[in-house]
Short mmCIF file of C-alpha atoms and ligand atoms in Angstrom, two decimals:
data_model
loop_
_atom_site.label_atom_id
_atom_site.label_comp_id
_atom_site.label_asym_id
_atom_site.label_seq_id
_atom_site.Cartn_x
_atom_site.Cartn_y
_atom_site.Cartn_z
CA UNK B 763 -55.12 -37.44 22.50
CA UNK B 764 -51.40 -37.17 23.17
CA UNK B 765 -50.00 -33.92 21.79
CA UNK B 766 -46.41 -34.17 20.57
CA UNK B 767 -44.30 -31.08 21.25
CA UNK B 768 -41.32 -30.37 19.00
CA UNK B 769 -38.87 -27.46 19.01
CA UNK B 770 -37.52 -26.23 15.68
CA UNK B 771 -34.60 -23.84 15.30
CA UNK B 772 -35.57 -21.34 12.60
CA UNK B 773 -31.93 -21.00 11.55
CA UNK B 774 -31.37 -24.74 11.27
CA UNK B 775 -34.67 -26.37 10.35
CA UNK B 776 -34.74 -30.11 11.09
CA UNK B 777 -35.88 -31.73 7.85
CA UNK B 778 -36.91 -35.01 9.42
CA UNK B 779 -39.14 -33.35 12.01
CA UNK B 780 -40.72 -31.13 9.37
CA UNK B 781 -41.45 -34.15 7.18
CA UNK B 782 -43.13 -35.79 10.15
CA UNK B 783 -45.22 -32.69 10.83
CA UNK B 784 -46.22 -32.55 7.15
CA UNK B 785 -47.21 -36.22 7.24
CA UNK B 786 -49.53 -35.56 10.19
CA UNK B 787 -51.39 -33.01 8.04
CA UNK B 788 -51.46 -35.31 4.99
CA UNK B 789 -53.04 -38.06 7.06
CA UNK B 790 -55.78 -35.74 8.32
CA UNK B 791 -54.27 -34.62 11.65
CA UNK B 792 -53.75 -31.16 13.17
CA UNK B 793 -50.46 -29.35 13.84
CA UNK B 794 -49.99 -25.92 15.45
CA UNK B 795 -47.13 -23.97 13.87
CA UNK B 796 -45.45 -20.57 14.21
CA UNK B 797 -46.03 -17.69 11.81
CA UNK B 798 -44.91 -14.06 11.95
CA UNK B 799 -48.41 -12.90 12.99
CA UNK B 800 -49.64 -15.45 15.56
CA UNK B 801 -49.45 -19.26 15.92
CA UNK B 802 -51.70 -21.14 13.49
CA UNK B 803 -53.72 -24.31 14.06
CA UNK B 804 -53.14 -26.17 10.82
CA UNK B 805 -55.00 -28.90 8.95
CA UNK B 806 -55.20 -29.96 5.30
CA UNK B 807 -57.24 -27.18 3.64
CA UNK B 808 -58.44 -29.51 0.90
CA UNK B 809 -59.67 -32.21 3.29
CA UNK B 810 -63.17 -31.45 4.63
CA UNK B 811 -62.71 -33.64 7.69
CA UNK B 812 -59.52 -31.78 8.67
CA UNK B 813 -61.39 -28.48 8.62
CA UNK B 814 -64.13 -29.98 10.79
CA UNK B 815 -61.48 -31.12 13.26
CA UNK B 816 -60.06 -27.57 13.40
CA UNK B 817 -63.46 -26.15 14.36
CA UNK B 818 -63.84 -28.82 17.03
CA UNK B 819 -60.38 -28.29 18.52
CA UNK B 820 -60.93 -24.52 18.75
CA UNK B 821 -64.58 -24.70 19.72
CA UNK B 822 -65.12 -22.29 16.81
CA UNK B 823 -68.50 -21.75 15.12
CA UNK B 824 -68.30 -23.48 11.73
CA UNK B 825 -69.65 -20.46 9.82
CA UNK B 826 -66.35 -18.70 10.55
CA UNK B 827 -64.08 -19.51 7.59
CA UNK B 828 -60.43 -20.52 7.76
CA UNK B 829 -57.46 -18.87 6.06
CA UNK B 830 -55.62 -21.14 3.59
CA UNK B 831 -51.84 -20.82 3.94
CA UNK B 832 -49.66 -21.42 0.88
CA UNK B 833 -45.90 -21.37 0.25
CA UNK B 834 -45.71 -20.26 -3.42
CA UNK B 835 -47.72 -18.41 -6.09
CA UNK B 836 -48.31 -21.56 -8.20
CA UNK B 837 -50.38 -22.96 -5.35
CA UNK B 838 -52.67 -19.94 -5.53
CA UNK B 839 -53.68 -20.65 -9.13
CA UNK B 840 -55.40 -23.93 -8.35
CA UNK B 841 -57.54 -22.85 -5.38
CA UNK B 842 -59.01 -19.62 -6.80
CA UNK B 843 -61.13 -19.14 -9.91
CA UNK B 844 -59.28 -16.01 -11.01
CA UNK B 845 -56.48 -13.76 -9.78
CA UNK B 846 -57.29 -10.05 -10.23
CA UNK B 847 -54.35 -7.84 -11.34
CA UNK B 848 -54.51 -5.94 -8.08
CA UNK B 849 -54.04 -9.17 -6.15
CA UNK B 850 -50.93 -9.97 -8.18
CA UNK B 851 -49.53 -6.53 -7.40
CA UNK B 852 -50.22 -6.93 -3.68
CA UNK B 853 -48.76 -10.44 -3.65
CA UNK B 854 -45.63 -9.24 -5.48
CA UNK B 855 -45.07 -6.49 -2.94
CA UNK B 856 -46.30 -8.02 0.30
CA UNK B 857 -46.08 -11.85 0.15
CA UNK B 858 -44.76 -13.61 2.04
CA UNK B 859 -46.20 -11.34 4.71
CA UNK B 860 -49.09 -10.40 7.02
CA UNK B 861 -51.69 -9.85 4.31
CA UNK B 862 -54.63 -12.18 3.68
CA UNK B 863 -56.51 -11.81 0.39
CA UNK B 864 -60.05 -12.98 -0.38
CA UNK B 865 -60.64 -14.57 -3.82
CA UNK B 866 -63.46 -16.44 -5.53
CA UNK B 867 -62.70 -20.06 -4.77
CA UNK B 868 -62.21 -22.97 -7.18
CA UNK B 869 -63.96 -26.33 -6.77
CA UNK B 870 -60.84 -27.73 -5.18
CA UNK B 871 -61.56 -25.91 -1.89
CA UNK B 872 -64.26 -27.61 0.21
CA UNK B 873 -67.04 -25.52 1.78
CA UNK B 874 -66.02 -26.90 5.17
CA UNK B 875 -62.88 -24.74 4.85
CA UNK B 876 -64.67 -21.58 3.70
CA UNK B 877 -67.53 -21.79 6.19
CA UNK B 878 -69.95 -22.31 3.30
CA UNK B 879 -68.77 -19.26 1.31
CA UNK B 880 -67.89 -19.19 -2.41
CA UNK B 881 -64.81 -17.15 -1.55
CA UNK B 882 -61.56 -18.27 0.01
CA UNK B 883 -59.05 -16.39 2.19
CA UNK B 884 -55.38 -17.01 1.28
CA UNK B 885 -52.09 -15.96 2.85
CA UNK B 886 -48.39 -16.72 2.38
CA UNK B 887 -46.77 -16.36 5.83
CA UNK B 888 -43.35 -14.76 6.28
CA UNK B 889 -41.78 -17.40 8.50
CA UNK B 890 -39.30 -20.00 7.26
CA UNK B 891 -40.65 -22.77 9.50
CA UNK B 892 -44.22 -22.08 8.36
CA UNK B 893 -43.26 -22.11 4.67
CA UNK B 894 -41.32 -25.37 4.97
CA UNK B 895 -44.12 -26.96 6.97
CA UNK B 896 -46.72 -25.96 4.34
CA UNK B 897 -44.59 -27.50 1.56
CA UNK B 898 -44.16 -30.73 3.51
CA UNK B 899 -47.91 -30.78 4.23
CA UNK B 900 -48.82 -30.80 0.54
CA UNK B 901 -49.09 -27.07 -0.10
CA UNK B 902 -52.42 -26.02 1.44
CA UNK B 903 -52.74 -25.57 5.19
CA UNK B 904 -55.99 -24.18 6.61
CA UNK B 905 -55.14 -22.40 9.82
CA UNK B 906 -57.00 -20.12 12.17
CA UNK B 907 -55.17 -18.74 15.19
CA UNK B 908 -54.18 -21.54 17.57
CA UNK B 909 -56.26 -20.43 20.55
CA UNK B 910 -59.55 -21.68 21.93
CA UNK B 911 -62.34 -19.66 20.36
CA UNK B 912 -62.88 -16.37 22.21
CA UNK B 913 -59.50 -16.38 23.99
CA UNK B 914 -56.56 -14.12 23.10
CA UNK B 915 -54.56 -15.39 20.10
CA UNK B 916 -51.33 -17.25 20.76
CA UNK B 917 -47.94 -15.67 20.09
CA UNK B 918 -45.79 -18.30 21.88
CA UNK B 919 -45.81 -22.11 21.85
CA UNK B 920 -46.49 -22.11 25.61
CA UNK B 921 -49.78 -20.24 24.94
CA UNK B 922 -50.71 -22.89 22.37
CA UNK B 923 -50.02 -25.62 24.94
CA UNK B 924 -52.36 -23.90 27.42
CA UNK B 925 -55.24 -23.99 24.93
CA UNK B 926 -54.55 -26.99 22.71
CA UNK B 927 -52.74 -29.71 24.72
CA UNK B 928 -54.63 -32.96 24.31
CA UNK B 929 -56.76 -31.56 21.47
CA UNK B 930 -54.34 -31.71 18.50
CA UNK B 931 -51.58 -34.05 17.26
CA UNK B 932 -48.53 -31.80 17.36
CA UNK B 933 -47.26 -28.36 18.38
CA UNK B 934 -44.18 -26.92 16.65
CA UNK B 935 -42.34 -24.45 18.89
CA UNK B 936 -40.53 -21.96 16.65
CA UNK B 937 -40.14 -19.11 19.14
CA UNK B 938 -42.25 -15.96 19.62
CA UNK B 939 -44.23 -14.40 16.77
CA UNK B 940 -42.40 -11.31 15.53
CA UNK B 941 -45.52 -9.27 14.70
CA UNK B 942 -47.99 -10.61 17.25
CA UNK B 943 -51.25 -9.41 15.63
CA UNK B 944 -53.25 -11.21 12.95
CA UNK B 945 -52.92 -10.34 9.25
CA UNK B 946 -54.74 -7.53 7.49
CA UNK B 947 -57.60 -9.10 5.49
CA UNK B 948 -58.46 -7.48 2.16
CA UNK B 949 -61.30 -8.60 -0.11
CA UNK B 950 -60.39 -8.48 -3.82
CA UNK B 951 -63.61 -9.89 -5.23
CA UNK B 952 -65.19 -6.44 -5.79
CA UNK B 953 -64.05 -3.52 -7.96
CA UNK B 954 -62.46 -1.66 -5.02
CA UNK B 955 -60.34 -3.65 -2.53
CA UNK B 956 -61.99 -3.68 0.89
CA UNK B 957 -60.27 -4.15 4.24
CA UNK B 958 -62.30 -6.62 6.31
CA UNK B 959 -59.90 -6.73 9.26
CA UNK B 960 -57.20 -4.16 10.08
CA UNK B 961 -53.71 -5.54 10.71
CA UNK B 962 -50.01 -4.84 10.36
CA UNK B 963 -50.34 -3.71 6.73
CA UNK B 964 -52.03 -0.33 6.85
CA UNK B 965 -54.60 1.08 4.43
CA UNK B 966 -52.03 3.69 3.35
CA UNK B 967 -49.59 0.98 2.33
CA UNK B 968 -52.24 -0.87 0.32
CA UNK B 969 -53.41 2.35 -1.37
CA UNK B 970 -49.89 3.16 -2.48
CA UNK B 971 -49.82 -0.16 -4.34
CA UNK B 972 -53.33 -0.38 -5.81
CA UNK B 973 -55.01 3.02 -5.48
CA UNK B 974 -58.36 3.37 -3.77
CA UNK B 975 -59.03 0.96 -0.89
CA UNK B 976 -62.05 1.05 1.41
CA UNK B 977 -62.87 -0.23 4.88
CA UNK B 978 -65.76 -2.60 5.57
CA UNK B 979 -68.19 -0.04 7.10
CA UNK B 980 -69.21 -2.57 9.75
CA UNK B 981 -65.75 -2.58 11.35
CA UNK B 982 -65.31 1.20 11.33
CA UNK B 983 -68.63 1.89 12.96
CA UNK B 984 -69.36 -0.66 15.67
CA UNK B 985 -73.02 0.39 15.74
CA UNK B 986 -73.45 -0.27 12.01
CA UNK B 987 -76.55 -2.28 11.22
CA UNK B 988 -74.84 -4.45 8.61
CA UNK B 989 -72.85 -7.54 9.66
CA UNK B 990 -69.10 -7.44 9.05
CA UNK B 991 -68.04 -9.16 5.81
CA UNK B 992 -65.42 -11.29 7.58
CA UNK B 993 -67.73 -13.57 9.59
CA UNK B 994 -65.15 -13.86 12.39
CA UNK B 995 -65.30 -10.13 13.12
CA UNK B 996 -68.78 -10.43 14.61
CA UNK B 997 -67.71 -12.66 17.48
CA UNK B 998 -66.45 -11.53 20.87
CA UNK B 999 -62.81 -12.33 20.66
CA UNK B 1000 -59.42 -12.12 22.27
CA UNK B 1001 -60.99 -11.80 25.69
CA UNK B 1002 -59.03 -12.23 28.92
CA UNK B 1003 -60.93 -13.76 31.85
CA UNK B 1004 -60.99 -10.49 33.83
CA UNK B 1005 -63.38 -7.67 32.96
CA UNK B 1006 -61.51 -5.17 30.76
CA UNK B 1007 -62.27 -1.46 30.26
CA UNK B 1008 -60.41 0.94 27.97
CA UNK B 1009 -60.01 4.49 29.26
CA UNK B 1010 -59.68 7.29 26.69
CA UNK B 1011 -59.05 10.99 26.95
CA UNK B 1012 -56.50 13.52 28.11
CA UNK B 1013 -53.40 11.64 29.38
CA UNK B 1014 -53.39 13.09 32.90
CA UNK B 1015 -57.10 12.51 33.39
CA UNK B 1016 -56.72 8.92 32.20
CA UNK B 1017 -53.96 8.27 34.74
CA UNK B 1018 -55.87 9.71 37.66
CA UNK B 1019 -59.10 7.95 36.66
CA UNK B 1020 -57.43 4.56 36.30
CA UNK B 1021 -55.52 4.98 39.55
CA UNK B 1022 -58.71 5.93 41.43
CA UNK B 1023 -60.64 2.98 39.96
CA UNK B 1024 -57.82 0.62 40.77
CA UNK B 1025 -57.68 1.75 44.40
CA UNK B 1026 -61.41 1.32 44.78
CA UNK B 1027 -61.49 -2.11 43.12
CA UNK B 1028 -58.55 -3.31 45.26
CA UNK B 1029 -60.40 -2.23 48.40
CA UNK B 1030 -63.39 -4.28 47.23
CA UNK B 1031 -61.19 -7.37 46.99
CA UNK B 1032 -60.73 -7.40 43.21
CA UNK B 1033 -57.41 -8.41 41.66
CA UNK B 1034 -56.61 -5.48 39.40
CA UNK B 1035 -54.47 -5.37 36.25
CA UNK B 1036 -53.45 -2.22 34.38
CA UNK B 1037 -52.07 -1.93 30.84
CA UNK B 1038 -49.76 1.09 30.84
CA UNK B 1039 -46.77 2.38 28.89
CA UNK B 1040 -43.13 3.26 29.60
CA UNK B 1041 -44.30 6.84 30.03
CA UNK B 1042 -47.08 6.12 32.56
CA UNK B 1043 -46.65 2.86 34.46
CA UNK B 1044 -44.92 4.37 37.50
CA UNK B 1045 -48.12 6.27 38.29
CA UNK B 1046 -50.11 3.16 39.07
CA UNK B 1047 -50.64 0.77 41.95
CA UNK B 1048 -52.51 -2.46 41.18
CA UNK B 1049 -52.13 -6.21 41.64
CA UNK B 1050 -50.26 -6.26 38.34
CA UNK B 1051 -49.16 -3.24 36.27
CA UNK B 1052 -48.09 -4.32 32.78
CA UNK B 1053 -45.83 -1.93 30.94
CA UNK B 1054 -46.56 -2.78 27.31
CA UNK B 1055 -43.79 -0.54 25.90
CA UNK B 1056 -43.33 3.05 24.83
CA UNK B 1057 -46.47 4.72 23.49
CA UNK B 1058 -44.45 5.65 20.39
CA UNK B 1059 -43.36 2.06 19.71
CA UNK B 1060 -46.40 0.50 18.11
CA UNK B 1061 -44.54 -2.59 16.88
CA UNK B 1062 -43.76 -3.55 20.48
CA UNK B 1063 -47.29 -2.79 21.69
CA UNK B 1064 -48.72 -5.03 18.95
CA UNK B 1065 -46.24 -7.81 19.62
CA UNK B 1066 -46.90 -7.87 23.36
CA UNK B 1067 -50.67 -7.33 23.50
CA UNK B 1068 -51.87 -10.95 23.53
CA UNK B 1069 -49.14 -12.07 25.93
CA UNK B 1070 -50.12 -9.26 28.31
CA UNK B 1071 -53.78 -10.34 28.23
CA UNK B 1072 -52.80 -13.96 28.84
CA UNK B 1073 -50.48 -13.00 31.71
CA UNK B 1074 -53.42 -11.35 33.47
CA UNK B 1075 -55.25 -14.68 33.26
CA UNK B 1076 -52.25 -16.49 34.75
CA UNK B 1077 -52.35 -14.01 37.67
CA UNK B 1078 -56.13 -14.50 38.19
CA UNK B 1079 -56.81 -10.83 37.50
CA UNK B 1080 -60.53 -10.00 37.76
CA UNK B 1081 -60.58 -6.33 36.68
CA UNK B 1082 -58.40 -4.74 33.98
CA UNK B 1083 -57.97 -1.10 32.98
CA UNK B 1084 -56.14 -0.16 29.79
CA UNK B 1085 -54.98 3.14 28.37
CA UNK B 1086 -55.81 3.53 24.68
CA UNK B 1087 -53.21 3.31 21.92
CA UNK B 1088 -53.76 5.84 19.22
CA UNK B 1089 -50.66 5.04 17.14
CA UNK B 1090 -50.22 6.18 13.50
CA UNK B 1091 -50.02 2.91 11.51
CA UNK B 1092 -51.09 -0.06 13.56
CA UNK B 1093 -53.25 1.89 16.01
CA UNK B 1094 -56.39 0.81 14.25
CA UNK B 1095 -55.42 -2.86 14.35
CA UNK B 1096 -54.28 -2.69 17.98
CA UNK B 1097 -57.45 -0.88 19.08
CA UNK B 1098 -59.67 -3.22 17.03
CA UNK B 1099 -58.33 -6.19 19.04
CA UNK B 1100 -58.32 -4.38 22.38
CA UNK B 1101 -61.89 -3.10 21.94
CA UNK B 1102 -63.07 -6.64 21.21
CA UNK B 1103 -61.17 -7.95 24.22
CA UNK B 1104 -63.02 -5.33 26.26
CA UNK B 1105 -66.38 -6.37 24.81
CA UNK B 1106 -66.69 -2.69 23.68
CA UNK B 1107 -66.36 -1.23 27.19
CA UNK B 1108 -64.75 2.14 26.52
CA UNK B 1109 -64.84 4.99 29.01
CA UNK B 1110 -64.34 8.38 27.42
CA UNK B 1111 -63.23 11.01 29.93
P1 LIG K 923 -58.27 -16.30 12.21
O1 LIG K 923 -57.90 -17.44 11.35
O2 LIG K 923 -58.62 -16.70 13.60
O3 LIG K 923 -57.27 -15.20 12.12
O4 LIG K 923 -59.59 -15.75 11.55
C1 LIG K 923 -59.72 -15.71 10.16
C2 LIG K 923 -60.55 -14.52 9.79
O5 LIG K 923 -60.67 -14.49 8.36
C3 LIG K 923 -61.96 -14.56 10.36
O6 LIG K 923 -62.34 -13.28 10.80
C4 LIG K 923 -62.75 -14.99 9.14
O7 LIG K 923 -64.09 -14.58 9.25
C5 LIG K 923 -62.02 -14.31 7.99
N1 LIG K 923 -62.25 -14.98 6.71
C6 LIG K 923 -61.75 -16.17 6.32
N2 LIG K 923 -62.22 -16.51 5.09
C7 LIG K 923 -63.01 -15.50 4.67
C8 LIG K 923 -63.79 -15.26 3.52
N3 LIG K 923 -63.85 -16.12 2.52
N4 LIG K 923 -64.50 -14.10 3.45
C9 LIG K 923 -64.44 -13.22 4.47
N5 LIG K 923 -63.74 -13.40 5.61
C10 LIG K 923 -63.02 -14.51 5.72
MG1 LIG K 924 -58.41 -15.95 15.67
#
């Protein structure tokens, strides 16, 4: 398949190109598009064969449901069986934005899109290109992150090209994602809203709007016996090709441990990558030392994380050591992704 690549200026959106992209979706094709979180791999959410194509293009297990992206509240009414008051409050305050809500689905949404579930995940992205594209596509775009299953998510069109060239019809380049981590997912089908995946919107922020909010126990405690309620959370994810370990503990000990491990691995012929911060990176020698930003600037750490992991792949890094990022708001989301990328290899000093 020939993948068409188009660039769109977010401040001057080309109507003709967007109409063409929308038509690709309406005729059952796939288009990758920018959002504020990560790039999405879009297909018509109401067309079962489009959803099947998305799973194929990603190599994603088909029990892992897709998020339906909408551009206005009216669209929500027809794909869910009811809208709880709390969901309206959250939508009023946080949509468009990096929050995905789980509802009971209506008959309009095929099971191919929901991975066989009676619930549907819905989000209104905060990106002008994405919103215009969804409108042109008929209003309902199913879109997981536009990466091959198991690889780090894509935050730039060039990342999407790496993974999806030849597998989808079109890629819309709309610049880098401003947030860089996937949305917070909150389930509103029970009496208390439950966070199924941590993201940019913190629990504190949700609680301020709707009162008590809980975490899916399976994502807080990795050893929990129960499976996570978001099927996607059970898969290894976001992984770079090199073996990644996260080192936790007292800052000075972490630096000297990582530096010692790096030296040893280099002497054994490994290509070593280190994820460090403004405050620490000068302490390290490795094949590649990535300074992800100041340890106090969690927005930057979140935005750069996937690009850093992908850069290690481009440099053929075989062994990666990362400091941990215990930041106040997004720390949980950042660490959730990093721990998965590390396949749960955490060394506590
Ligand atoms: P991605 O699109 O790659 O960001 O992944 C979407 C995430 O949303 C996956 O972890 C899915 O398991 C989760 N998800 C989508 N729909 C539902 C649903 N109906 N119930 C629970 N989790 C869902
Ligand atoms: Mg994903």
